[in-house]
């Protein structure tokens, strides 16, 4: 995000806000995750692949090889099955598509799972239970404001990694999260666990505090 907490222009354009050092750090996070989860709009707007890329991984050749031999499962939440499956996300390797609709047959690279609907979207708590049953115990959500806000609102986030660039994107740009809060009393309070510079950017690791803390 920018220093004023914006993650994309109103048009959806968002590449690039942070620099190569921050993006390499994101690559390490992807590599250590069991799975990466994103949303339909991010896959369509950014043509995002969310793969681990050897040339960007800040690791020794041995660790790089190990990471690439065990890539994270890439997951897209596509409740209404509206994302075209010829996009780069699908052609870059095996993926899991999560929907609340009756899914089509699996293909060689696309596995579909059906999860109950909650308020017009996939029920995220049920989804995380299903993923845990598959042994996914470190899940990285890399998404835009809607899905990021939905995970926070559902209380399903253990840690936030925020990469902050020294730029202002202005008030027409999109926020970090869609989180409609009216009262100060309802603010999501965080504990900052770590904050450090990555070249010209900052990385903040924070943990949501329980509502009554
Ligand atoms: N700066 C960054 O790091 C960064 C990272 C990623 C994306 N972006 C930008 O973010 C923009 C896209 O963001 P976005 O938020 O519109 O798209 P998104 O991250 O793809 O989120 C939309 C997805 O979230 C799902 N969703 C929304 N509310 C939900 C809920 N309550 N429960 C469960 N699922 C829910 C939607 O489900 P349905 O399928 O049911 O509609 C949809 O699949 C793009 O402009 C992209 O460039 C920026």
Short mmCIF file of C-alpha atoms and ligand atoms in Angstrom, two decimals:
data_model
loop_
_atom_site.label_atom_id
_atom_site.label_comp_id
_atom_site.label_asym_id
_atom_site.label_seq_id
_atom_site.Cartn_x
_atom_site.Cartn_y
_atom_site.Cartn_z
CA UNK A 1 0.00 0.00 0.00
CA UNK A 2 0.95 3.66 -0.29
CA UNK A 3 1.72 5.83 2.73
CA UNK A 4 -1.91 6.97 2.60
CA UNK A 5 -3.14 3.37 2.81
CA UNK A 6 -4.17 2.87 -0.82
CA UNK A 7 -3.63 -0.34 -2.77
CA UNK A 8 -4.81 0.39 -6.34
CA UNK A 9 -6.06 3.25 -8.44
CA UNK A 10 -9.84 3.55 -8.94
CA UNK A 11 -9.31 1.93 -12.37
CA UNK A 12 -7.79 -1.15 -10.68
CA UNK A 13 -4.20 -0.34 -11.77
CA UNK A 14 -1.80 -1.31 -8.96
CA UNK A 15 1.55 -2.28 -10.47
CA UNK A 16 3.87 -1.41 -8.92
CA UNK A 17 3.49 0.33 -5.60
CA UNK A 18 6.36 -1.24 -3.66
CA UNK A 19 9.84 -1.97 -5.02
CA UNK A 20 11.88 -5.10 -5.80
CA UNK A 21 13.05 -5.71 -2.19
CA UNK A 22 9.47 -5.78 -0.89
CA UNK A 23 8.37 -7.97 -3.76
CA UNK A 24 11.23 -10.40 -3.04
CA UNK A 25 10.06 -10.55 0.57
CA UNK A 26 6.56 -11.41 -0.65
CA UNK A 27 8.11 -14.20 -2.71
CA UNK A 28 9.64 -15.66 0.49
CA UNK A 29 6.25 -15.51 2.19
CA UNK A 30 4.62 -17.26 -0.75
CA UNK A 31 7.33 -19.94 -0.76
CA UNK A 32 6.88 -20.78 2.92
CA UNK A 33 3.07 -20.88 2.74
CA UNK A 34 1.08 -24.08 2.31
CA UNK A 35 -1.32 -22.17 0.09
CA UNK A 36 -2.02 -18.71 -1.29
CA UNK A 37 -5.58 -17.53 -1.54
CA UNK A 38 -6.90 -14.70 -3.65
CA UNK A 39 -10.15 -13.42 -5.09
CA UNK A 40 -11.85 -13.33 -8.45
CA UNK A 41 -11.29 -9.61 -9.06
CA UNK A 42 -7.56 -9.78 -8.35
CA UNK A 43 -7.12 -12.65 -10.80
CA UNK A 44 -9.10 -10.80 -13.48
CA UNK A 45 -7.86 -7.23 -12.93
CA UNK A 46 -4.17 -7.97 -12.38
CA UNK A 47 -4.00 -11.15 -14.46
CA UNK A 48 -2.21 -12.35 -11.29
CA UNK A 49 -0.46 -15.74 -11.24
CA UNK A 50 0.64 -15.72 -7.58
CA UNK A 51 3.43 -18.16 -8.32
CA UNK A 52 6.80 -18.52 -6.60
CA UNK A 53 9.46 -17.19 -8.99
CA UNK A 54 13.00 -18.51 -8.70
CA UNK A 55 14.58 -15.34 -10.06
CA UNK A 56 12.93 -13.23 -7.34
CA UNK A 57 13.45 -15.55 -4.36
CA UNK A 58 16.10 -14.17 -1.98
CA UNK A 59 17.38 -17.70 -1.16
CA UNK A 60 20.45 -19.82 -1.78
CA UNK A 61 20.27 -22.07 -4.88
CA UNK A 62 19.65 -25.14 -2.65
CA UNK A 63 16.78 -23.52 -0.75
CA UNK A 64 15.42 -22.12 -4.00
CA UNK A 65 15.31 -25.62 -5.47
CA UNK A 66 13.59 -26.94 -2.34
CA UNK A 67 11.01 -24.13 -2.44
CA UNK A 68 10.26 -24.69 -6.11
CA UNK A 69 9.88 -28.43 -5.56
CA UNK A 70 7.07 -27.75 -3.07
CA UNK A 71 5.13 -24.77 -4.43
CA UNK A 72 2.14 -23.51 -2.45
CA UNK A 73 -1.31 -24.46 -3.65
CA UNK A 74 -2.84 -21.45 -5.44
CA UNK A 75 -6.49 -20.91 -4.54
CA UNK A 76 -9.03 -18.49 -5.99
CA UNK A 77 -12.36 -17.70 -4.39
CA UNK A 78 -14.78 -17.43 -7.28
CA UNK A 79 -18.19 -17.74 -5.66
CA UNK A 80 -20.15 -17.29 -8.87
CA UNK A 81 -17.64 -19.03 -11.19
CA UNK A 82 -17.14 -15.94 -13.32
CA UNK A 83 -13.36 -15.99 -13.83
CA UNK A 84 -12.31 -17.12 -17.34
CA UNK A 85 -10.09 -20.17 -17.00
CA UNK A 86 -7.74 -19.15 -19.81
CA UNK A 87 -6.15 -16.46 -17.61
CA UNK A 88 -2.51 -16.74 -16.50
CA UNK A 89 -3.55 -17.88 -13.00
CA UNK A 90 -4.91 -21.11 -14.48
CA UNK A 91 -2.24 -21.74 -17.08
CA UNK A 92 0.64 -21.37 -14.56
CA UNK A 93 0.01 -24.74 -12.86
CA UNK A 94 -2.50 -26.59 -10.65
CA UNK A 95 -5.09 -24.44 -8.87
CA UNK A 96 -8.04 -24.83 -6.55
CA UNK A 97 -11.25 -22.89 -7.32
CA UNK A 98 -13.67 -22.32 -4.46
CA UNK A 99 -17.33 -21.73 -5.25
CA UNK A 100 -20.70 -21.97 -3.55
CA UNK A 101 -22.30 -23.02 -6.82
CA UNK A 102 -22.41 -26.53 -8.23
CA UNK A 103 -18.91 -26.87 -9.67
CA UNK A 104 -18.01 -28.26 -13.09
CA UNK A 105 -15.88 -31.41 -13.44
CA UNK A 106 -12.27 -31.11 -12.35
CA UNK A 107 -9.71 -30.79 -15.13
CA UNK A 108 -6.05 -31.83 -15.22
CA UNK A 109 -5.05 -28.54 -13.56
CA UNK A 110 -8.23 -27.14 -11.99
CA UNK A 111 -9.80 -28.68 -8.90
CA UNK A 112 -13.14 -27.25 -7.80
CA UNK A 113 -14.52 -27.37 -4.28
CA UNK A 114 -17.98 -26.33 -3.23
CA UNK A 115 -18.34 -24.51 0.08
CA UNK A 116 -21.62 -23.26 1.59
CA UNK A 117 -22.67 -19.69 0.92
CA UNK A 118 -22.82 -17.02 3.62
CA UNK A 119 -24.29 -13.58 2.82
CA UNK A 120 -23.81 -14.02 -0.92
CA UNK A 121 -20.22 -15.28 -0.78
CA UNK A 122 -18.27 -18.41 0.08
CA UNK A 123 -18.28 -19.03 3.86
CA UNK A 124 -14.63 -18.35 4.72
CA UNK A 125 -14.69 -20.14 8.10
CA UNK A 126 -15.96 -23.34 6.50
CA UNK A 127 -13.36 -22.98 3.74
CA UNK A 128 -10.49 -22.69 6.23
CA UNK A 129 -11.76 -25.82 8.01
CA UNK A 130 -11.71 -27.70 4.71
CA UNK A 131 -8.20 -26.48 3.92
CA UNK A 132 -6.98 -27.48 7.40
CA UNK A 133 -8.28 -31.01 6.73
CA UNK A 134 -5.95 -31.08 3.73
CA UNK A 135 -2.98 -30.21 5.96
CA UNK A 136 -2.85 -26.54 4.97
CA UNK A 137 -1.68 -24.89 8.16
CA UNK A 138 -0.09 -21.70 6.82
CA UNK A 139 -2.37 -19.82 4.50
CA UNK A 140 -1.42 -16.54 2.89
CA UNK A 141 -4.21 -14.26 1.71
CA UNK A 142 -2.94 -12.01 -1.05
CA UNK A 143 -5.91 -10.05 -2.28
CA UNK A 144 -7.55 -6.71 -2.80
CA UNK A 145 -9.73 -4.71 -0.40
CA UNK A 146 -12.88 -6.85 -0.59
CA UNK A 147 -11.37 -10.22 0.27
CA UNK A 148 -8.80 -8.77 2.69
CA UNK A 149 -11.61 -6.94 4.54
CA UNK A 150 -13.80 -10.06 4.55
CA UNK A 151 -11.06 -12.13 6.22
CA UNK A 152 -10.51 -9.45 8.88
CA UNK A 153 -14.25 -9.04 9.48
CA UNK A 154 -14.60 -12.80 9.90
CA UNK A 155 -11.82 -12.73 12.54
CA UNK A 156 -9.73 -15.23 10.57
CA UNK A 157 -6.44 -13.32 10.38
CA UNK A 158 -3.50 -14.22 12.65
CA UNK A 159 -0.98 -11.77 11.21
CA UNK A 160 -0.97 -8.89 8.76
CA UNK A 161 2.06 -8.19 6.57
CA UNK A 162 1.77 -4.67 5.22
CA UNK A 163 4.29 -3.35 2.72
CA UNK A 164 4.20 0.45 2.65
CA UNK A 165 5.66 2.55 -0.13
CA UNK A 166 6.74 6.18 0.12
CA UNK A 167 4.06 7.54 -2.18
CA UNK A 168 0.59 9.00 -1.94
CA UNK A 169 -2.05 7.52 -4.24
CA UNK A 170 -4.78 9.94 -3.19
CA UNK A 171 -8.36 9.69 -2.12
CA UNK A 172 -9.77 8.27 -5.37
CA UNK A 173 -7.58 5.17 -4.99
CA UNK A 174 -8.80 1.95 -3.37
CA UNK A 175 -8.30 1.32 0.35
CA UNK A 176 -6.31 -1.50 1.95
CA UNK A 177 -9.54 -3.13 3.10
CA UNK A 178 -13.27 -2.76 2.67
CA UNK A 179 -14.08 -2.55 6.34
CA UNK A 180 -17.19 -0.47 6.94
CA UNK A 181 -16.72 0.77 10.53
CA UNK A 182 -18.73 3.69 11.86
CA UNK A 183 -17.64 4.01 15.49
CA UNK A 184 -14.21 4.34 17.08
CA UNK A 185 -15.38 1.72 19.55
CA UNK A 186 -15.54 -0.77 16.67
CA UNK A 187 -12.02 -0.09 15.32
CA UNK A 188 -9.89 -3.20 14.75
CA UNK A 189 -6.96 -2.74 17.10
CA UNK A 190 -3.59 -4.21 16.22
CA UNK A 191 -0.34 -4.99 17.96
CA UNK A 192 2.68 -4.18 15.82
CA UNK A 193 5.13 -7.08 16.10
CA UNK A 194 7.84 -5.86 13.73
CA UNK A 195 8.54 -2.88 11.50
CA UNK A 196 11.56 -2.59 9.26
CA UNK A 197 12.82 -0.94 6.11
CA UNK A 198 13.07 -2.92 2.86
CA UNK A 199 15.03 -0.56 0.62
CA UNK A 200 12.64 2.38 0.05
CA UNK A 201 9.62 0.60 1.52
CA UNK A 202 8.54 -0.45 5.01
CA UNK A 203 7.27 -3.81 6.17
CA UNK A 204 4.93 -3.89 9.13
CA UNK A 205 3.90 -7.14 10.78
CA UNK A 206 0.87 -6.71 13.02
CA UNK A 207 -1.52 -8.94 14.87
CA UNK A 208 -5.23 -8.19 15.36
CA UNK A 209 -6.08 -7.93 19.05
CA UNK A 210 -9.19 -9.51 20.50
CA UNK A 211 -12.11 -7.06 20.50
CA UNK A 212 -12.12 -6.62 24.30
CA UNK A 213 -8.36 -5.95 24.70
N1 LIG B 1 -1.71 -3.55 -3.74
C1 LIG B 1 -1.82 -4.87 -3.60
O1 LIG B 1 -1.00 -5.50 -2.95
C2 LIG B 1 -2.96 -5.59 -4.25
C3 LIG B 1 -3.08 -6.97 -4.07
C4 LIG B 1 -4.14 -7.63 -4.68
C5 LIG B 1 -5.07 -6.89 -5.41
N2 LIG B 1 -4.91 -5.57 -5.54
C6 LIG B 1 -5.89 -4.77 -6.29
O2 LIG B 1 -7.15 -4.98 -5.70
C7 LIG B 1 -8.15 -4.82 -6.71
C8 LIG B 1 -9.10 -6.00 -6.60
O3 LIG B 1 -9.56 -6.04 -5.28
P1 LIG B 1 -10.97 -6.58 -4.90
O4 LIG B 1 -11.07 -6.47 -3.42
O5 LIG B 1 -12.00 -5.94 -5.74
O6 LIG B 1 -10.88 -8.09 -5.38
P2 LIG B 1 -10.51 -9.47 -4.66
O7 LIG B 1 -9.38 -9.34 -3.76
O8 LIG B 1 -10.39 -10.42 -5.78
O9 LIG B 1 -11.81 -9.74 -3.81
C9 LIG B 1 -12.99 -10.12 -4.45
C10 LIG B 1 -13.28 -11.54 -4.09
O10 LIG B 1 -13.59 -11.56 -2.71
C11 LIG B 1 -14.74 -12.33 -2.50
N3 LIG B 1 -15.46 -11.81 -1.36
C12 LIG B 1 -15.87 -10.54 -1.16
N4 LIG B 1 -16.50 -10.44 0.04
C13 LIG B 1 -16.48 -11.67 0.59
C14 LIG B 1 -16.97 -12.22 1.81
N5 LIG B 1 -17.60 -11.45 2.71
N6 LIG B 1 -16.77 -13.52 2.06
C15 LIG B 1 -16.13 -14.29 1.17
N7 LIG B 1 -15.64 -13.84 -0.02
C16 LIG B 1 -15.82 -12.54 -0.29
C17 LIG B 1 -15.54 -12.19 -3.79
O11 LIG B 1 -16.37 -13.30 -3.85
P3 LIG B 1 -17.36 -13.63 -5.09
O12 LIG B 1 -16.52 -14.45 -5.99
O13 LIG B 1 -18.47 -14.38 -4.44
O14 LIG B 1 -17.77 -12.32 -5.65
C18 LIG B 1 -14.45 -12.15 -4.83
O15 LIG B 1 -14.08 -13.43 -5.26
C19 LIG B 1 -7.45 -4.77 -8.03
O16 LIG B 1 -7.45 -3.43 -8.48
C20 LIG B 1 -6.04 -5.21 -7.72
O17 LIG B 1 -5.10 -4.56 -8.53
C21 LIG B 1 -3.90 -4.90 -4.96
#
